[in-house]
PDB file of C-alpha atoms in Angstrom:
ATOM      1  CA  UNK A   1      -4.845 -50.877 -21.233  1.00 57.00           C
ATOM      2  CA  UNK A   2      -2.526 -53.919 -21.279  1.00 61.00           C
ATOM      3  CA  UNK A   3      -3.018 -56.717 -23.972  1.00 57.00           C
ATOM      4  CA  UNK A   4      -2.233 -60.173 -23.234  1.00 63.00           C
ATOM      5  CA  UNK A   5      -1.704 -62.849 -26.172  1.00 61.00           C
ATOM      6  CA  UNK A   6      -1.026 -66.469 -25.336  1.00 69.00           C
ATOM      7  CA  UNK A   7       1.926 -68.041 -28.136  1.00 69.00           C
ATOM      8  CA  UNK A   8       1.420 -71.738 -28.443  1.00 73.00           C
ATOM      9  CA  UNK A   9       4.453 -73.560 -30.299  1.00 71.00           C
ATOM     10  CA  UNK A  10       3.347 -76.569 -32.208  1.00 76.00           C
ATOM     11  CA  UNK A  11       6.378 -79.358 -32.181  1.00 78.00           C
ATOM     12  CA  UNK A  12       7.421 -78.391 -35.634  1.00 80.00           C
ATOM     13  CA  UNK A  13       7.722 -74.371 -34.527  1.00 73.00           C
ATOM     14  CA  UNK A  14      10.000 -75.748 -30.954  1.00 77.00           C
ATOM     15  CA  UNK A  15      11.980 -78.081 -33.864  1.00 77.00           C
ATOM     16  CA  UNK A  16      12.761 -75.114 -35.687  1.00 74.00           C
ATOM     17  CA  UNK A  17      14.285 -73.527 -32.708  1.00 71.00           C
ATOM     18  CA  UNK A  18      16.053 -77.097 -31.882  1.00 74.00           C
ATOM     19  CA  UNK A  19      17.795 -76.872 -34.990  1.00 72.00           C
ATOM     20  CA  UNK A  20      18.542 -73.150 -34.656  1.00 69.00           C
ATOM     21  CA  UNK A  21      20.574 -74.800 -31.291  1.00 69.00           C
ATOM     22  CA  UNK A  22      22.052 -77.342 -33.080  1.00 68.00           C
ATOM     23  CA  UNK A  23      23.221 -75.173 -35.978  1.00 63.00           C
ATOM     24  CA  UNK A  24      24.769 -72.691 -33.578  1.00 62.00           C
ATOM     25  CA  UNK A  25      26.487 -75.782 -31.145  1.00 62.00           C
ATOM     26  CA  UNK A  26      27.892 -76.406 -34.467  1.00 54.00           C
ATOM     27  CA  UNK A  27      30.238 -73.166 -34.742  1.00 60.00           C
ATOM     28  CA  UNK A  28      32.013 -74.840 -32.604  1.00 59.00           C
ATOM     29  CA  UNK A  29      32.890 -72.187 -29.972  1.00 74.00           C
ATOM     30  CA  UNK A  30      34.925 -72.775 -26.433  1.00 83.00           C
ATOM     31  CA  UNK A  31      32.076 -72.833 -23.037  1.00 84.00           C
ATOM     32  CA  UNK A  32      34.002 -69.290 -22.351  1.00 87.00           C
ATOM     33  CA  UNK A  33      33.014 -67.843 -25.212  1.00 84.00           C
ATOM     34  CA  UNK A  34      29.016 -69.187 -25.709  1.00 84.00           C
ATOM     35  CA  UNK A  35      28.645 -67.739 -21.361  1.00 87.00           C
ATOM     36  CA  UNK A  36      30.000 -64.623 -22.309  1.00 87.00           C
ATOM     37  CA  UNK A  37      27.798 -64.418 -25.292  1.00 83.00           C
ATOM     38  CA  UNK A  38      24.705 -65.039 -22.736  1.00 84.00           C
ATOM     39  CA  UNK A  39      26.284 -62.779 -20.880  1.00 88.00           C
ATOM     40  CA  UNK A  40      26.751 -59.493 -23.711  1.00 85.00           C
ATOM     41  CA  UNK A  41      23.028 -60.516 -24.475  1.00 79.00           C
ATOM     42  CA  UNK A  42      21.776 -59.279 -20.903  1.00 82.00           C
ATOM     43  CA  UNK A  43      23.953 -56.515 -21.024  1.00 83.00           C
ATOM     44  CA  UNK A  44      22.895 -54.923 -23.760  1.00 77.00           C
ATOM     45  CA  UNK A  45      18.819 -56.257 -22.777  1.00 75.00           C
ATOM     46  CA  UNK A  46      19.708 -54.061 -20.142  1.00 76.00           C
ATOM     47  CA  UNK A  47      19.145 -50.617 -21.695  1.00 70.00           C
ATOM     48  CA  UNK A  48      16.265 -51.500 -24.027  1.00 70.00           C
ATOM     49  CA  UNK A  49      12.954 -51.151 -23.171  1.00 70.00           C
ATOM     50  CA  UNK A  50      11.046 -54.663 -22.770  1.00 73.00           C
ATOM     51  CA  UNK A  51       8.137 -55.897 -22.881  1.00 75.00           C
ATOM     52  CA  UNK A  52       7.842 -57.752 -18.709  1.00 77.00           C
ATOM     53  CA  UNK A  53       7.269 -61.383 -20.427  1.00 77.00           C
ATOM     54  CA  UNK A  54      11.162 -60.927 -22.361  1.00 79.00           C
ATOM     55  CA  UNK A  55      12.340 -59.568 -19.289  1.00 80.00           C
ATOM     56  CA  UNK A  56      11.286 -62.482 -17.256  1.00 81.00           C
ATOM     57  CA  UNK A  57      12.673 -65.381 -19.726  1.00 82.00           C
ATOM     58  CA  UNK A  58      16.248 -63.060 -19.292  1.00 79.00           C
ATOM     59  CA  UNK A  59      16.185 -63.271 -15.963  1.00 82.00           C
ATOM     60  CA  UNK A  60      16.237 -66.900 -16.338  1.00 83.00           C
ATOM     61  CA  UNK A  61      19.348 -66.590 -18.452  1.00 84.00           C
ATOM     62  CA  UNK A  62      20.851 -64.725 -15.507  1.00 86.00           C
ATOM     63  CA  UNK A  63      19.837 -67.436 -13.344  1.00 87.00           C
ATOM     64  CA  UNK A  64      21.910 -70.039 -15.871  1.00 90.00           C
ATOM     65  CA  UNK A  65      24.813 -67.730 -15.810  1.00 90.00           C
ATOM     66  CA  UNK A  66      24.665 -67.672 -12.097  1.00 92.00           C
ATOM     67  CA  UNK A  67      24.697 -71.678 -11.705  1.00 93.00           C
ATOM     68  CA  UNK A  68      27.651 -71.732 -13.924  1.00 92.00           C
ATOM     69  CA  UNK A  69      29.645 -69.064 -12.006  1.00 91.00           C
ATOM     70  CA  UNK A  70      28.955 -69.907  -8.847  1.00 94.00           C
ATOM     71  CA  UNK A  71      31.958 -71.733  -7.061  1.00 93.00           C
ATOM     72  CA  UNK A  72      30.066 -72.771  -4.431  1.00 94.00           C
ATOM     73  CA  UNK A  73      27.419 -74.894  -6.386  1.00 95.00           C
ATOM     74  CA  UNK A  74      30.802 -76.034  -8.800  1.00 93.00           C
ATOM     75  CA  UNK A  75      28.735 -78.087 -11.226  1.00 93.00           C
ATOM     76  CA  UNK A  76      30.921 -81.113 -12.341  1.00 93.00           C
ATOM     77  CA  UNK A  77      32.382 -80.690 -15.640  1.00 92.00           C
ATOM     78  CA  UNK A  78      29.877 -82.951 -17.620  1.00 90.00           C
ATOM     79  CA  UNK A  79      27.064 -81.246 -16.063  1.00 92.00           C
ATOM     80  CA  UNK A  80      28.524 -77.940 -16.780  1.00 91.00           C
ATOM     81  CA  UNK A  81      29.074 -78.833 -20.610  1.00 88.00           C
ATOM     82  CA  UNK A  82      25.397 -80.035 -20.491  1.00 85.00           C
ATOM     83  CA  UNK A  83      24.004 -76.420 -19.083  1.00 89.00           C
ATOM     84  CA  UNK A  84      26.551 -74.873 -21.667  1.00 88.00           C
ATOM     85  CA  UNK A  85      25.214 -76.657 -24.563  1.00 82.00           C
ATOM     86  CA  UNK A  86      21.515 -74.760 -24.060  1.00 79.00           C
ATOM     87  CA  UNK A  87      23.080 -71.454 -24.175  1.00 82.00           C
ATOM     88  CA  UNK A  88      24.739 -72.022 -27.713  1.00 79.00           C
ATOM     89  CA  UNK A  89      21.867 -70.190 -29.465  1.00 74.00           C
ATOM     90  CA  UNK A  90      22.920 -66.866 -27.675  1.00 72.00           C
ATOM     91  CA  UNK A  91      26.428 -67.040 -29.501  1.00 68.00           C
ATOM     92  CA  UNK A  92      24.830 -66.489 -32.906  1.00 65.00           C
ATOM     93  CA  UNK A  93      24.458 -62.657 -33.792  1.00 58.00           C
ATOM     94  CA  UNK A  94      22.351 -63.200 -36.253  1.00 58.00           C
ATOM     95  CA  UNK A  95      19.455 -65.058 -34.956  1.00 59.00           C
ATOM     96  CA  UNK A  96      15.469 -65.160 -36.088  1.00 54.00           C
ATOM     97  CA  UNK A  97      14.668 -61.832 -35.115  1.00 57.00           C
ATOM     98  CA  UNK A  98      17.279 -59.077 -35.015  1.00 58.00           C
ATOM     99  CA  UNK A  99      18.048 -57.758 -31.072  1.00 59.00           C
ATOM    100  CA  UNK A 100      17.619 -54.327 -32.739  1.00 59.00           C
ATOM    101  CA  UNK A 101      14.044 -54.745 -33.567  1.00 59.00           C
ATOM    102  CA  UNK A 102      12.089 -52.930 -31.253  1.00 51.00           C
ATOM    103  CA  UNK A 103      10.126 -54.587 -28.778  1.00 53.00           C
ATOM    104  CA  UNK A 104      10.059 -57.425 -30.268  1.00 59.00           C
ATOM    105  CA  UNK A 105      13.731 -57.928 -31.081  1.00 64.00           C
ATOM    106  CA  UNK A 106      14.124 -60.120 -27.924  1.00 72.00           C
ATOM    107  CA  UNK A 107      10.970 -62.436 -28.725  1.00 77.00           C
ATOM    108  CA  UNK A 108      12.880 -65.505 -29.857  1.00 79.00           C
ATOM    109  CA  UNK A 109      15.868 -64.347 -27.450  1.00 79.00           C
ATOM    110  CA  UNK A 110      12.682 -65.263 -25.177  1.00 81.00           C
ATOM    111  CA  UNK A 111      11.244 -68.387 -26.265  1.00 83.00           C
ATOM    112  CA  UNK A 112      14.747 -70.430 -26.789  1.00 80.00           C
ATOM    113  CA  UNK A 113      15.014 -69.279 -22.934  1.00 82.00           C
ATOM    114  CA  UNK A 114      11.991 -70.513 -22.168  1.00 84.00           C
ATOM    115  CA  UNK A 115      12.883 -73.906 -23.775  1.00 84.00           C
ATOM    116  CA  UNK A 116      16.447 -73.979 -22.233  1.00 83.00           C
ATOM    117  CA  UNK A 117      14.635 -73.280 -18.760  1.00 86.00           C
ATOM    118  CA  UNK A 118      12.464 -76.514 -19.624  1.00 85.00           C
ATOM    119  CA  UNK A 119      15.064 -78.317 -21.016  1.00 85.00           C
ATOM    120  CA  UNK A 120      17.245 -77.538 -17.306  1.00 90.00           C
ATOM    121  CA  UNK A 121      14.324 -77.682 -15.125  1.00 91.00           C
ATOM    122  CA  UNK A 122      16.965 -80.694 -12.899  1.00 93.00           C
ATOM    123  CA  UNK A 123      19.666 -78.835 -12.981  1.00 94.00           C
ATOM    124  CA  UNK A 124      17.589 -75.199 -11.736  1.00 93.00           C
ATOM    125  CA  UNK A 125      15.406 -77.055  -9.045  1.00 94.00           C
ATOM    126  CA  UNK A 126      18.495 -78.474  -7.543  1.00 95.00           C
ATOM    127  CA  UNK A 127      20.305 -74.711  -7.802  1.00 95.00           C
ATOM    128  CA  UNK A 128      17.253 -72.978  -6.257  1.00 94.00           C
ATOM    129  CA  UNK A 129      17.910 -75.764  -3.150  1.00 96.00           C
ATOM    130  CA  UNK A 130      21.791 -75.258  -3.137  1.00 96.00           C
ATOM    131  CA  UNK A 131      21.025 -71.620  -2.760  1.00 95.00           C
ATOM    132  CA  UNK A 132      18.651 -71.864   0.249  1.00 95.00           C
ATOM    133  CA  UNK A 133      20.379 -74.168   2.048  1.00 96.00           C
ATOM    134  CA  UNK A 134      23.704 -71.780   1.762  1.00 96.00           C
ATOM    135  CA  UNK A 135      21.831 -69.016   3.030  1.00 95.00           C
ATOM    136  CA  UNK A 136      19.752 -70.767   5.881  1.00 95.00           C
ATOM    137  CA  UNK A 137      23.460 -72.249   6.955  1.00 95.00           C
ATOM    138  CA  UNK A 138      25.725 -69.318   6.041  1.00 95.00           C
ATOM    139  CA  UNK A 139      23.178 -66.761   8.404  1.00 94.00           C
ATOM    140  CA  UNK A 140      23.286 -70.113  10.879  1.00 94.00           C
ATOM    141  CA  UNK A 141      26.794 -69.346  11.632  1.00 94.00           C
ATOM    142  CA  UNK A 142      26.643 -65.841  11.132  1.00 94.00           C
ATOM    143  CA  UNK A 143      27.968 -65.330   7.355  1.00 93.00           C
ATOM    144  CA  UNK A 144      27.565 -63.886   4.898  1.00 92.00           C
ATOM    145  CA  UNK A 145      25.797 -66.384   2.058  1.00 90.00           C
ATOM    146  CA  UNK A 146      27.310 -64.811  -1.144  1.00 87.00           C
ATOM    147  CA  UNK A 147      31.110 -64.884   0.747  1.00 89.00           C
ATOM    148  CA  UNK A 148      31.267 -68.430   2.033  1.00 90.00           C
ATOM    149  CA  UNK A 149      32.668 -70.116  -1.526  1.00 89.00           C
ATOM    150  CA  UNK A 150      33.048 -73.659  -1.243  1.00 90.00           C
ATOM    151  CA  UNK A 151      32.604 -74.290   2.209  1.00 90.00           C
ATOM    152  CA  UNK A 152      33.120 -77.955   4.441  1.00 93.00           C
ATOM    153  CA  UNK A 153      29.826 -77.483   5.670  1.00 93.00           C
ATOM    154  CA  UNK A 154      28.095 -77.360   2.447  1.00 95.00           C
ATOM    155  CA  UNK A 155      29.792 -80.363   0.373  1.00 95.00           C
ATOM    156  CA  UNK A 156      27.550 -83.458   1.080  1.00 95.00           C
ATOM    157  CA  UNK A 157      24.032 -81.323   0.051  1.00 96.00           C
ATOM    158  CA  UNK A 158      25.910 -80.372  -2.940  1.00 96.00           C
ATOM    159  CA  UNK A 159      26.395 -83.540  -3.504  1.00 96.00           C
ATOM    160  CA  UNK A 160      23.053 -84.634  -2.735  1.00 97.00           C
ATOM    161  CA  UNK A 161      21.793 -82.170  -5.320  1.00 96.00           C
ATOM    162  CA  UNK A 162      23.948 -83.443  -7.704  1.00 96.00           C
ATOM    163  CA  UNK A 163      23.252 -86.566  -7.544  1.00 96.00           C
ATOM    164  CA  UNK A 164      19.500 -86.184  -7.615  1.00 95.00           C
ATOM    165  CA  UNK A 165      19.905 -84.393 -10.768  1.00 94.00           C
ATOM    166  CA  UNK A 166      21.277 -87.327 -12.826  1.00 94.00           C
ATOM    167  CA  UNK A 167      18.820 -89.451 -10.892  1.00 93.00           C
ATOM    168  CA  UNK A 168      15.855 -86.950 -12.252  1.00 91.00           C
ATOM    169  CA  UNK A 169      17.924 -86.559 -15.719  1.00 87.00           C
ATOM    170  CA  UNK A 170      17.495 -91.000 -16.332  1.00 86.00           C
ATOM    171  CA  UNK A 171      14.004 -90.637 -15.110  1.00 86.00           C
ATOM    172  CA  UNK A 172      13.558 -87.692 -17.677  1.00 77.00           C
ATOM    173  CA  UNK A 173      15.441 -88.698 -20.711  1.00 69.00           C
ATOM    174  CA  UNK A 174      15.919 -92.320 -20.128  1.00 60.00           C
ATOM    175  CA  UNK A 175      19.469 -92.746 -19.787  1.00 48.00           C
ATOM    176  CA  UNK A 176      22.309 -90.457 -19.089  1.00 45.00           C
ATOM    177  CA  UNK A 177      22.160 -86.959 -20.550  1.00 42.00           C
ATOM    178  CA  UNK A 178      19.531 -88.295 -23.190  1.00 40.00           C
ATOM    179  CA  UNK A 179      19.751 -85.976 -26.814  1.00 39.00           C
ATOM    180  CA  UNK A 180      26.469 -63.469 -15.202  1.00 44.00           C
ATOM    181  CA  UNK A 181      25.968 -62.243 -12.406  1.00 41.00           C
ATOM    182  CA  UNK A 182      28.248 -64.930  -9.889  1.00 40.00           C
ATOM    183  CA  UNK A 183      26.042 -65.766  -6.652  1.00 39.00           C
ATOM    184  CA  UNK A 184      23.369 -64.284  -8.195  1.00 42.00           C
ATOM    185  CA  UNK A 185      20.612 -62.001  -7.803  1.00 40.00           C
ATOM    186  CA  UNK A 186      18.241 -61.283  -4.482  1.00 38.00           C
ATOM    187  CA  UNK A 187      15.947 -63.954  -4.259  1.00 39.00           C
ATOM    188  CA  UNK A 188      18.346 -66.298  -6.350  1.00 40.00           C
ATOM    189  CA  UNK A 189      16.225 -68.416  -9.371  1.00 40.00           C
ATOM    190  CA  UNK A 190      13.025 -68.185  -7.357  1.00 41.00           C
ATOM    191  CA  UNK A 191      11.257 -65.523  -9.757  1.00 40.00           C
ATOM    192  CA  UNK A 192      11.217 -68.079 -12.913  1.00 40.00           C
ATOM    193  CA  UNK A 193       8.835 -70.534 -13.128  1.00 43.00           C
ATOM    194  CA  UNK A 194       8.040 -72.504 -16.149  1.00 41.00           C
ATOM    195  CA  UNK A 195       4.601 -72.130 -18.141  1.00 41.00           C
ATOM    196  CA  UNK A 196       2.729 -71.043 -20.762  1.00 40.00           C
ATOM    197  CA  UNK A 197       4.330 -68.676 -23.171  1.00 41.00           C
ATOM    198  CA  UNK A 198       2.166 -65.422 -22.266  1.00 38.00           C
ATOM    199  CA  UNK A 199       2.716 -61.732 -23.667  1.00 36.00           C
ATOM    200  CA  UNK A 200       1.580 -59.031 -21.507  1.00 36.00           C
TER     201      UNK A 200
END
């Protein structure tokens, strides 16, 4: 029989986590090395056992990792620095709850997805749109989506998207940027959705 518990973080529990972030962005490694730290983590997600809920929050990373890699989408470099900075957490080896741990070694793995996904909602919204437009256009002209690169005909609805997400980001935040796999996987970012922390 499965058993479902609902986790509510009160402001002081999602500051801990914040400063978790900010303690890790201060090690001070290169972009290269923080990705390929989000990276190793999925890797080696891969042959545990998870509970679905982890599973779901690291297939959000993968989405992140995707945006980042994917020439196509080639997020300018201050966006890309601002998409890097969420996945700083993942470089620390020694985080709240060891990987180890079973089942539950992933838990806070989990929720400082969850909060990066909320945190990049602009920036994943915009993706999801890059991603069907390539495909609707790419199968338009009889190509193949995840082959096309950085293509003429997609260039001014990647900039669109772009610009909507600093548009969204000053509407968010008030002003400016306030405080894995490459093309990614079948069906793109469209299996994450933001909500209520729920264990199943």
């Amino acid at each position: 029989m499965p058993l479902s518990i609902n986790i509510e973080l009160s402001d002081k529990d999602i500051e801990r986590f914040r400063a978790a972030q900010a303690a890790s962005e201060a090690s001070a490694k290169s972009p290269d090395e923080i990705v390929k730290a989000a990276v190793d983590l999925l890797k080696a997600a891969q042959v545990e056992s998870l509970p679905d809920f982890i599973r779901q929050r690291l297939e959000g990373l993968d989405s992140l990792i995707a945006m980042l890699n994917d020439e196509g989408f080639a997020l300018p470099e201050e966006d890309r620095k601002h998409v890097v900075s969420a996945l700083v957490y993942f470089v620390n080896p020694q985080d709240a709850i060891p990987d180890h741990t079973p089942v539950l070694g992933y838990l806070d793995d989990a929720i400082m997805i969850e909060l990066c996904l909320r945190q990049l909602h602009n920036e994943i919204e915009a993706y999801e749109d890059f991603c069907d437009f390539r495909q609707h256009e790419a199968e338009r002209r009889g190509l193949d989506p995840a082959s096309v690169g950085r293509a003429d005909f997609l260039e001014s609805r990647r900039e669109e998207l772009i610009s909507r997400i600093h548009r969204r980001r000053e509407r968010d935040y008030g002003v400016g940027y306030g405080g894995s796999s490459g093309y990614g996987r079948a069906g793109y970012t469209r299996s994450w959705r933001p909500g209520l922390m729920t264990v199943r």
